[in-house]
Coordinates of C-alpha atoms in Angstrom, one line a residue:
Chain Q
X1 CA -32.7 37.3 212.8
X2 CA -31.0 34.2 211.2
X3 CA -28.0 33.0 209.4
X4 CA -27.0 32.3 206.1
X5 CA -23.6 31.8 205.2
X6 CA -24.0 32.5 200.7
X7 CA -21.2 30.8 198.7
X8 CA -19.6 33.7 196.0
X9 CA -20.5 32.0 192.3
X10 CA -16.6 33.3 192.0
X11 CA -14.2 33.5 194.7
X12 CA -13.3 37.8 194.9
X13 CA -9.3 38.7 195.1
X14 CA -8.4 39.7 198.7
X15 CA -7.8 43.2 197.0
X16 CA -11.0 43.8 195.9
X17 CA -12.6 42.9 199.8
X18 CA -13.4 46.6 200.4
X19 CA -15.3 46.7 196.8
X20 CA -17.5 43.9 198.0
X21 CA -17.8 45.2 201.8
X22 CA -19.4 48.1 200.7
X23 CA -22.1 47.0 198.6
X24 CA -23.2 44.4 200.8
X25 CA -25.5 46.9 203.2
X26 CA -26.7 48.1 199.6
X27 CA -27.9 44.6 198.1
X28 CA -30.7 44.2 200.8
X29 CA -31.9 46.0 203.6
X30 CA -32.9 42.6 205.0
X31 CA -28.6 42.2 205.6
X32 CA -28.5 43.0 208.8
X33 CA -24.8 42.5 209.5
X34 CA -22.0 40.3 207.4
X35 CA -18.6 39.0 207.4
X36 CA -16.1 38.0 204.5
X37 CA -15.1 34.3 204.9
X38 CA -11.7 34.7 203.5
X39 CA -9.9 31.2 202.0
X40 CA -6.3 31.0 200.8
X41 CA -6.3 34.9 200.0
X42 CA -9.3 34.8 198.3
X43 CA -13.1 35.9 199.4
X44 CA -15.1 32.2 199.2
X45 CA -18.6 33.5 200.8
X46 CA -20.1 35.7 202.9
X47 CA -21.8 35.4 206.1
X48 CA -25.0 37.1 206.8
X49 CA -27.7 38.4 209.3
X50 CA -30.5 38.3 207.8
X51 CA -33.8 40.6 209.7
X52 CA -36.9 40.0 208.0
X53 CA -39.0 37.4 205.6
X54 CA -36.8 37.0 202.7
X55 CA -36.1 34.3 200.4
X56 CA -33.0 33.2 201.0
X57 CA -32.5 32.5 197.3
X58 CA -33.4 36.1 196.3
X59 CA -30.5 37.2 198.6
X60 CA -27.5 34.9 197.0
X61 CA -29.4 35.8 193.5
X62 CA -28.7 40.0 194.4
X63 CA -25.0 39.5 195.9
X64 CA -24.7 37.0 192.8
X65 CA -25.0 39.8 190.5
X66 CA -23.4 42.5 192.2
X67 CA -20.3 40.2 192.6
X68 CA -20.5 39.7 188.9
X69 CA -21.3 43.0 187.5
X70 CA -19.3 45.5 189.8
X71 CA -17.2 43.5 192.0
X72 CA -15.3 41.5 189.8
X73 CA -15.1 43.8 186.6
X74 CA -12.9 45.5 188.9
X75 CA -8.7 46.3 188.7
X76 CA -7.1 45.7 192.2
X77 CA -4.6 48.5 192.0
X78 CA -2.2 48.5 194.8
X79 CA -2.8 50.8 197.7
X80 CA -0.6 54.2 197.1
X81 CA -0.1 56.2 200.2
X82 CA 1.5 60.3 199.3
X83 CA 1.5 61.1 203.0
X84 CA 2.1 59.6 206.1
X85 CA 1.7 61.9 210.0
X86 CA 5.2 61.9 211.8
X87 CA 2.7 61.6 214.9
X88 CA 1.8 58.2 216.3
X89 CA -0.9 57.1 218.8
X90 CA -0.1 55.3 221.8
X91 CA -3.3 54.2 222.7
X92 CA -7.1 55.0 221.8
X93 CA -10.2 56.0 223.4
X94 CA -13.4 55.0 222.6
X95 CA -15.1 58.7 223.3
X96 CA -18.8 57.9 222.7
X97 CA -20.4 56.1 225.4
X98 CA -18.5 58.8 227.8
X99 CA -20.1 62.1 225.5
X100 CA -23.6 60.2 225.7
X101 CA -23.4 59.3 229.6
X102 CA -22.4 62.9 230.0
X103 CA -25.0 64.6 227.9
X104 CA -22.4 65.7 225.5
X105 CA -24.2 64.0 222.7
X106 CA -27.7 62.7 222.0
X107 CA -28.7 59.9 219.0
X108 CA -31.6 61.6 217.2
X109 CA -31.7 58.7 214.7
X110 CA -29.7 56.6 212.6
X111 CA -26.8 58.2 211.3
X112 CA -28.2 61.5 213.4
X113 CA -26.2 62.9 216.3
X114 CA -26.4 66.2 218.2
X115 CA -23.7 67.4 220.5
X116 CA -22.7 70.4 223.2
X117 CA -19.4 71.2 224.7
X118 CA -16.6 70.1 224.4
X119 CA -17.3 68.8 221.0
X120 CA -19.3 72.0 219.6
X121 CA -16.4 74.0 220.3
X122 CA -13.8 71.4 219.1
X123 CA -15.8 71.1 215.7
X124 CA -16.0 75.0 215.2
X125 CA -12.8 75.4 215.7
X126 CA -11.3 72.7 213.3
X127 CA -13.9 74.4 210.9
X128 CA -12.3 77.8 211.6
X129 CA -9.0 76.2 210.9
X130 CA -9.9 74.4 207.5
X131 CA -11.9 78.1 206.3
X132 CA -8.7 79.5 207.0
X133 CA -6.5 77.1 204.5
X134 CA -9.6 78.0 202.0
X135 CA -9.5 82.4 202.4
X136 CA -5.6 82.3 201.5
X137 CA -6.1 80.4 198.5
X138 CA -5.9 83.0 195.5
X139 CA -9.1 84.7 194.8
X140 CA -11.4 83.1 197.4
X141 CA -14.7 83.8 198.8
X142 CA -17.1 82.0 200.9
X143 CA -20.7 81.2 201.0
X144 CA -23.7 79.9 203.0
X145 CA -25.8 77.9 200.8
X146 CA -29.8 77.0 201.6
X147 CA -30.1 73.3 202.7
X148 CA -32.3 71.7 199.5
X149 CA -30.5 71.3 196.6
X150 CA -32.8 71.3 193.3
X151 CA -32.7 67.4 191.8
X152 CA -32.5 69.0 188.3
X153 CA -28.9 70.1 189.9
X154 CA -27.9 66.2 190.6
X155 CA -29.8 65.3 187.1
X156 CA -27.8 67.6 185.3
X157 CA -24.6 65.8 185.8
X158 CA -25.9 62.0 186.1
X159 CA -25.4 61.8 189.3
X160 CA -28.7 59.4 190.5
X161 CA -27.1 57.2 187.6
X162 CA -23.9 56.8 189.3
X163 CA -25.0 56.7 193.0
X164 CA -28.2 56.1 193.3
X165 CA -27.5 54.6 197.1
X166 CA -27.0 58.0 198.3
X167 CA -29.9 59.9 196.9
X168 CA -32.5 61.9 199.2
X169 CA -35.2 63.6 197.6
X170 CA -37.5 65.8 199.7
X171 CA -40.9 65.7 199.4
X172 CA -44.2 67.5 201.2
X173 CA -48.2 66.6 200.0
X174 CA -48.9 67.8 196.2
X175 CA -50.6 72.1 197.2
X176 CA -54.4 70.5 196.5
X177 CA -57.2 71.1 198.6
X178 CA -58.5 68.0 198.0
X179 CA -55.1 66.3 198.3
X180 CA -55.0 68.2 202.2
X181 CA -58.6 67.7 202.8
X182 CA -58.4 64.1 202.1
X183 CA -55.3 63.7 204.2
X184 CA -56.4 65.3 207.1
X185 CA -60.2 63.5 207.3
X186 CA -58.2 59.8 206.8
X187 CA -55.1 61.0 209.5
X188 CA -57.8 62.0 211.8
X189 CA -60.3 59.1 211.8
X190 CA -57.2 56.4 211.3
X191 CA -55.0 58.0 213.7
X192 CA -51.7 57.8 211.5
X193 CA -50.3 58.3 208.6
X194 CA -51.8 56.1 205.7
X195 CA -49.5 53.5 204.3
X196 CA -49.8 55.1 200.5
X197 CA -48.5 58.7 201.9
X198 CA -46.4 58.8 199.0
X199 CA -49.3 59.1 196.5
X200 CA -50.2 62.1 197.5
X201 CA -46.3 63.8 197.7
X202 CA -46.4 64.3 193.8
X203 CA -43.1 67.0 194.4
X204 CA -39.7 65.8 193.9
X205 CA -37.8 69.4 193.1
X206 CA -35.5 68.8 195.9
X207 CA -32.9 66.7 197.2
X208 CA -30.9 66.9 200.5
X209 CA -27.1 67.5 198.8
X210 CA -24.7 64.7 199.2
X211 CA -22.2 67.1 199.3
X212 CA -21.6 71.2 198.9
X213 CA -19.9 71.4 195.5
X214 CA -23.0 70.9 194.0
X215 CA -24.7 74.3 195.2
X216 CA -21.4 76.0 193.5
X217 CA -21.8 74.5 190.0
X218 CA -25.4 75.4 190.1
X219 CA -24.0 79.0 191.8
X220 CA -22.3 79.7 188.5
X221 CA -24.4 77.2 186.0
X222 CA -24.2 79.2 182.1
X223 CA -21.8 81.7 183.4
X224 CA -18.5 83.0 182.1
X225 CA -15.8 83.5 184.9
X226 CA -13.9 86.4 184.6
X227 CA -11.1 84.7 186.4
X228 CA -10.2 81.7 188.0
X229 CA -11.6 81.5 191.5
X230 CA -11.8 79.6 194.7
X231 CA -15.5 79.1 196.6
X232 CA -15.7 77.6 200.1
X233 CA -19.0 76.7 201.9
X234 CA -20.2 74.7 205.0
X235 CA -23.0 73.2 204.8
X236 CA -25.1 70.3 206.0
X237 CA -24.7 67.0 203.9
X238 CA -27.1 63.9 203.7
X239 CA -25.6 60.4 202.1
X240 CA -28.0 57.6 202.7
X241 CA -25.2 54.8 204.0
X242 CA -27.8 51.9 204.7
X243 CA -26.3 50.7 208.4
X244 CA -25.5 52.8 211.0
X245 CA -23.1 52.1 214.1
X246 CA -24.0 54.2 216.6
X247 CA -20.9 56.8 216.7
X248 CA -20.2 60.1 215.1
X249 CA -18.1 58.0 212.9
X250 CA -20.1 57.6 210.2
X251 CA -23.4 60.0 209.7
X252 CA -26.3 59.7 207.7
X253 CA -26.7 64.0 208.1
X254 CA -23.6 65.7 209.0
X255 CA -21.6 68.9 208.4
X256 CA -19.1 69.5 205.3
X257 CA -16.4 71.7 204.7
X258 CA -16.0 72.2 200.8
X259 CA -13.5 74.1 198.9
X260 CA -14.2 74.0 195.3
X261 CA -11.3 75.4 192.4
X262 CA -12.7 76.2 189.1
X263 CA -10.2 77.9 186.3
X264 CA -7.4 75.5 184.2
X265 CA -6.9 72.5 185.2
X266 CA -3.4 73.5 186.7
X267 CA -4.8 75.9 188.8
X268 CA -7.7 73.3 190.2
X269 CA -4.5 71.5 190.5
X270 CA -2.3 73.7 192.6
X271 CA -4.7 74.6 195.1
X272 CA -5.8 70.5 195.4
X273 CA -2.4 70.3 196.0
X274 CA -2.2 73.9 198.2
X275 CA -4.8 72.5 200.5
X276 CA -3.3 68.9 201.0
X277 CA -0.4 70.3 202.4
X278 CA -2.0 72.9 204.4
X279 CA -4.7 69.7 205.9
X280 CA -0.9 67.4 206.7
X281 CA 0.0 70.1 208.8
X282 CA -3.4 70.8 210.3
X283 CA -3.4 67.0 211.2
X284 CA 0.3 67.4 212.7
X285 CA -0.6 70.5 214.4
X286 CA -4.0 68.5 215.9
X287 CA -1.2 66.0 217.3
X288 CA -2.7 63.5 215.1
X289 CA -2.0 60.0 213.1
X290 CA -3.3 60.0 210.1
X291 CA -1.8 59.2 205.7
X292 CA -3.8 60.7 202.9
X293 CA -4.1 57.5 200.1
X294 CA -5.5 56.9 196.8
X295 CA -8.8 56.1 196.7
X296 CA -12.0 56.2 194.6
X297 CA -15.7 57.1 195.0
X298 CA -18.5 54.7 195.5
X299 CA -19.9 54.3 192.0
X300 CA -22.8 51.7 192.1
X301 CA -25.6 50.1 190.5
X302 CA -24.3 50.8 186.9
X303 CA -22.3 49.0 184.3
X304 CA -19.7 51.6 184.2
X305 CA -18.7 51.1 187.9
X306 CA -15.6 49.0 187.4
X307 CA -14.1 51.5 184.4
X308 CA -15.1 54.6 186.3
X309 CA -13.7 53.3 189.3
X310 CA -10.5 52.2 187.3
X311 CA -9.8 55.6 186.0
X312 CA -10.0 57.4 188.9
X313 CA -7.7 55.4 190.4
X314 CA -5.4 55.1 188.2
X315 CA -5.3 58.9 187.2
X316 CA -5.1 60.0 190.8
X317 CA -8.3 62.1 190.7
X318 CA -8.8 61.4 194.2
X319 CA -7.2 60.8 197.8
X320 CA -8.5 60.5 201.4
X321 CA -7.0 61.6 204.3
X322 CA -7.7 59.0 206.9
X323 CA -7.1 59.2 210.2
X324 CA -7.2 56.1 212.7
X325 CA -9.9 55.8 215.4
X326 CA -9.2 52.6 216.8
X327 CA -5.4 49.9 216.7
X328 CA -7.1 48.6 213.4
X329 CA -9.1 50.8 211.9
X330 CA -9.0 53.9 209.8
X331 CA -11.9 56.6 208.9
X332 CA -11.8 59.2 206.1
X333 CA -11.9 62.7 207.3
X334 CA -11.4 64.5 203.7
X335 CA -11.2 64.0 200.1
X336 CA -9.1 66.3 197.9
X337 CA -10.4 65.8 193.9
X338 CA -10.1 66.5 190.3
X339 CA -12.5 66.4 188.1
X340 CA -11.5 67.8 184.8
X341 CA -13.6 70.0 182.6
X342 CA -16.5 67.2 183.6
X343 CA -18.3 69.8 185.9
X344 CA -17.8 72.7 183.8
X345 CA -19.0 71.1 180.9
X346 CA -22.2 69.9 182.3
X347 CA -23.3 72.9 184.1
X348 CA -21.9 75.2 181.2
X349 CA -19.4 77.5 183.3
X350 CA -16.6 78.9 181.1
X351 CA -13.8 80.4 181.7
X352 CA -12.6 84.3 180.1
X353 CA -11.5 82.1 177.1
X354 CA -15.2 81.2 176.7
X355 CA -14.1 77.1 176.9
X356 CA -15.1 75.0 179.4
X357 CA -13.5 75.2 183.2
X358 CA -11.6 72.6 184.9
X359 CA -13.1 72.2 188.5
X360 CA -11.4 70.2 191.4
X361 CA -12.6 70.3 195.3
X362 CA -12.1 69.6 198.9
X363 CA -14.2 68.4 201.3
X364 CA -13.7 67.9 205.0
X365 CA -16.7 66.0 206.9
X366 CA -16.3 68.5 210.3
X367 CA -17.7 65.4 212.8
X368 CA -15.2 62.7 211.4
X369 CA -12.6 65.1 212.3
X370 CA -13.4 66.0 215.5
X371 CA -14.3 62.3 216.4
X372 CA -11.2 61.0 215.7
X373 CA -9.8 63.6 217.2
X374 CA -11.6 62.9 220.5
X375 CA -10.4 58.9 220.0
X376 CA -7.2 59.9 220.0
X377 CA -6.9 62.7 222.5
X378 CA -9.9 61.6 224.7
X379 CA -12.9 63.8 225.5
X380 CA -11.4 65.9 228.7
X381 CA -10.0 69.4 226.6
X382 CA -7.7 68.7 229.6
X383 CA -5.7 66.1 227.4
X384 CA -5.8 68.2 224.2
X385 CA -2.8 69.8 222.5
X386 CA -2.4 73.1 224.1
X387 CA -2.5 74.4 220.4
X388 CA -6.2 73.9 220.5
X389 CA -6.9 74.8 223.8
X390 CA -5.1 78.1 223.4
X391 CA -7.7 79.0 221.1
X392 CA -10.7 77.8 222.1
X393 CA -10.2 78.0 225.6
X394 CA -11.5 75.5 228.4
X395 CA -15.1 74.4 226.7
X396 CA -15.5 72.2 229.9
X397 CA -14.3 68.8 229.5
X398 CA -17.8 66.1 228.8
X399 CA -18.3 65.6 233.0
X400 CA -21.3 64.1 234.6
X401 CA -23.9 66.6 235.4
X402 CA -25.3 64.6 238.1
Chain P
X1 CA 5.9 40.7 165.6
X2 CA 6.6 43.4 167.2
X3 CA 5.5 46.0 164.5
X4 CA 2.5 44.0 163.7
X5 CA 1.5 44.3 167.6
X6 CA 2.0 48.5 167.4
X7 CA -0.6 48.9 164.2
X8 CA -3.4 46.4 166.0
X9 CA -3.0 48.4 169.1
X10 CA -3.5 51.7 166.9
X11 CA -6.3 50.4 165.0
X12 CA -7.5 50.0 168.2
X13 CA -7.5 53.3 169.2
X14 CA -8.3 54.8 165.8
X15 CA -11.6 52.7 166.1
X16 CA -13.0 54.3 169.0
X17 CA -11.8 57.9 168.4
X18 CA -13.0 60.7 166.1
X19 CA -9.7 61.7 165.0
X20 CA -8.1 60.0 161.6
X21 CA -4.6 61.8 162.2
X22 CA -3.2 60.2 165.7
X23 CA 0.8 60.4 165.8
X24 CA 1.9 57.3 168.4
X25 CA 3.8 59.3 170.4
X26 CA 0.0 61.1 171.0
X27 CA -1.2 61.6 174.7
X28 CA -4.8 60.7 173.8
X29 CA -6.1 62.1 177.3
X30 CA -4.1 65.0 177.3
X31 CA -5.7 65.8 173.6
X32 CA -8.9 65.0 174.5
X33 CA -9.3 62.4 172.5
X34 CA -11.0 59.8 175.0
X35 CA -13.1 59.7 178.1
X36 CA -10.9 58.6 181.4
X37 CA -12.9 55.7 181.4
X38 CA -11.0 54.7 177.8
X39 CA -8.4 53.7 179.9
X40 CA -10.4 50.2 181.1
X41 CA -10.9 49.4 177.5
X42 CA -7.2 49.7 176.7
X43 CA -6.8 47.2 180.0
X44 CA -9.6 44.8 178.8
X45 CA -8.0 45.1 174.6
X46 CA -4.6 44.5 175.8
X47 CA -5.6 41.2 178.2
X48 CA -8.2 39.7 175.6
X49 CA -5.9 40.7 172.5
X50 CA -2.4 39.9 173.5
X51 CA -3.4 37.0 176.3
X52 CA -1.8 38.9 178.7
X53 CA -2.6 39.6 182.1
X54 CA -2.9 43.2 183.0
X55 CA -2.8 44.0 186.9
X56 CA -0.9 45.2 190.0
X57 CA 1.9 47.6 189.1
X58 CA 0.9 47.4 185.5
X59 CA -1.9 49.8 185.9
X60 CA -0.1 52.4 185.7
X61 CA -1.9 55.5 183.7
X62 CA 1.2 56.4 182.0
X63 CA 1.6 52.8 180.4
X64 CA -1.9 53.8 179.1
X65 CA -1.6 57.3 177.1
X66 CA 0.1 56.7 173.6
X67 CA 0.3 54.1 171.0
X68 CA 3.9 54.0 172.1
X69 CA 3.5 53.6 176.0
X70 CA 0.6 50.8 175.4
X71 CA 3.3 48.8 173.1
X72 CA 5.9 49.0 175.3
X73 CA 3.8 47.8 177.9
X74 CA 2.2 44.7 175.8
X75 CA 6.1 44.3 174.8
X76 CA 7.2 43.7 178.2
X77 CA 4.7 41.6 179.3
X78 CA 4.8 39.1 176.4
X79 CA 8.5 39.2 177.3
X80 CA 7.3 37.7 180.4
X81 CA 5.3 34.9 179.6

């Protein structure tokens, strides 16, 4: 580990600080950590850990052009909040070390976390509660969708052009006999897997989804809707993030809640707007701080960032309900979107018109909920709000087992 | 001046749509004549074409969706300079 504090070729506006903060894990995977070295309101340089041989130059060279191409083509627009929770926290909890020392969670990896009671009945429940703002909304109906998600699904809308940061493709060795044969002989005599493993994994069909709205569009690719309808699935979703803290705060594989709209664009529209409302008063009934805000998705890697990311802002496609965790810090627990006829034009869904469907959706990532949650009511169900633990009962607060 | 700034700002427009017939008073979004992402041309025409500086409160999407709106907008801010 060393230090290297990189001077920006161009100071960044204060504005544009989260822009630049979450590319930086993404120019190198030698960045180990990193602070903004803020100067008169302006970003001057950046300060990094650095793991690893790497040229110091090639570093400054990458966050050179990043800076250049998607940091600083961008608009600061000011932050626009819609909704703000009448509740506010006294104090916060840090829950994580307690559900680990009590065997309420377990770290299976970076970004990986398992969990019992009390969370596994907290996060059901908020799950039950979301499903529920779904199966009222006009002509809904749920699914269970399989894990993999065909690539030609994410290749049909450009989505590995727009974020290819996120992307996970699954992969096994290429059904050979020769391919297993040789495999086997070279895992047994070496005694690990060989260093070119890859060679031999020809297959890239699937991807892990980023999200659950994809399996929908491909649900209804080249058909004609009879009428405008609402689908809601949970599923498991994998977004590759780069660094992990460990927390439930932010997961490389974790659980989504999706709601997806597809008809005109005023119906995608009203039930957006149907299920904002219905997740400010979840958050009030959770006893919970929390604002739903503008915001914009993490377009990277391509020339078009900056105007992508412009337009969404600016035409209010998207806001994130964000809930604080800690005195200064916020995480996103939902996103409520529009997207136009984009999706129904690339995956060829029509409406009974026979033209193109607008498509919006919801999604509500089940752990970030219920961690916040737990930082703000603690992890004893003891503390909770009674309207939780009159449904789900006493779970067992996360106690020592020793 | 203030004519001649309207017809550069529609040429603009007409330049990168298919349409020839485009009323001012058009929402080009709402007609479907532009990709959202039109809108970050409009910002980078108006900045490099009237010297301006387009940021803040100015972005706005309404400022951005007619001939009109887009004229009023460079109009007001070449009232500021």
């Amino acid at each position: 580990m060393r230090a290297l504090r990189v001077a920006l070729p161009e100071p960044v506006p204060d504005g544009l600080a989260p822009e630049l903060a979450k590319r930086l894990f993404f120019v190198s995977s030698a960045i180990a950590e990193f602070d903004l070295v803020a100067e008169g309101g302006v970003i001057t340089a950046v300060d990094l850990v650095l793991s690893g041989e790497v040229a110091e130059s090639a570093i400054t060279a990458k966050i050179g052009k990043v800076v250049a191409a998607e940091v600083l083509t961008q608009r600061a627009l000011p932050p626009r909040q819609v909704w703000r929770s009448p509740v506010s926290v006294e104090s916060f909890t840090d829950p994580f070390p307690l559900l680990l020392a009590t065997d309420a969670a377990f770290v299976a990896g970076e970004g990986q976390v398992g969990f019992g009671e009390p969370v596994l009945s907290l996060v059901d429940y908020l799950d039950a509660r979301l499903r529920s703002i779904a199966l009222v909304l006009p002509r809904s109906r749920e699914f269970r969708y399989p894990t993999l998600l065909p690539t030609s699904v994410l290749d049909r809308f450009g989505y590995f052009g727009s974020f290819p940061q996120f992307a996970m493709f699954v992969t096994r060795l290429h059904s050979d006999i020769d391919v297993y044969t040789g495999f086997v002989d070279r895992y047994r005599t070496e005694g690990r897997l060989p260093d070119d493993l890859f060679d031999q994994c020809g297959d890239k069909d699937y991807c892990l989804p980023p999200t659950m709205c994809y399996h929908t569009y491909h649900q209804y690719t080249g058909r004609r809707l009879a009428e405008e309808m609402v689908v809601t699935a949970r599923g498991k979703s994998f977004r590759h993030e780069s660094r992990y803290h460990t927390s439930m705060e932010r997961l490389w594989d974790f659980t989504i809640r999706e709601i997806v709209f597809l008809g005109g664009e005023s119906f995608a529209t009203e039930c957006r707007d149907a299920v904002m409302a219905g997740a400010y008063a979840l958050l009030e009934e959770l006893g919970l701080a929390g604002h739903c805000e503008v915001a914009n998705d993490h377009f990277f890697g391509n020339a078009d960032t900056a105007g992508k990311i412009l337009s969404q802002r600016m035409m209010e496609l998207k806001f994130e309900l964000r809930v604080p965790v800690a005195a200064d810090r916020t995480i996103a627990v939902g996103s409520f979107n529009l997207h136009g006829h984009f999706f129904g034009e690339s995956f060829g869904i029509t409406g009974p018109d026979g033209a193109g469907v607008a498509s919006g959706c919801v999604g509500f990532g089940l752990e970030r909920l219920a961690y916040a949650f737990l930082c703000q009511h603690g992890t004893d169900p003891a503390g909770w709000p009674t309207s939780v633990t009159d449904r789900i009962g006493d779970p067992g607060a996360a106690r020592s087992h020793h | 001046m203030g004519a001649d700034n309207k017809a550069r700002i529609r040429e603009f427009v007409l330049d990168n749509i298919a349409e020839t017939e485009l009323a001012d008073s058009d929402d080009i979004f709402e007609r479907g004549l532009v990709r959202s992402m039109f809108v970050m041309q409009l910002v980078v025409f108006v900045e490099q074409e009237f010297g301006v500086q387009v940021t803040g409160d100015d972005l706005q999407f309404d400022h951005f969706r007619s001939v009109d709106r887009v004229d009023e907008l460079v109009a007001r801010k070449l009232a500021a300079v």
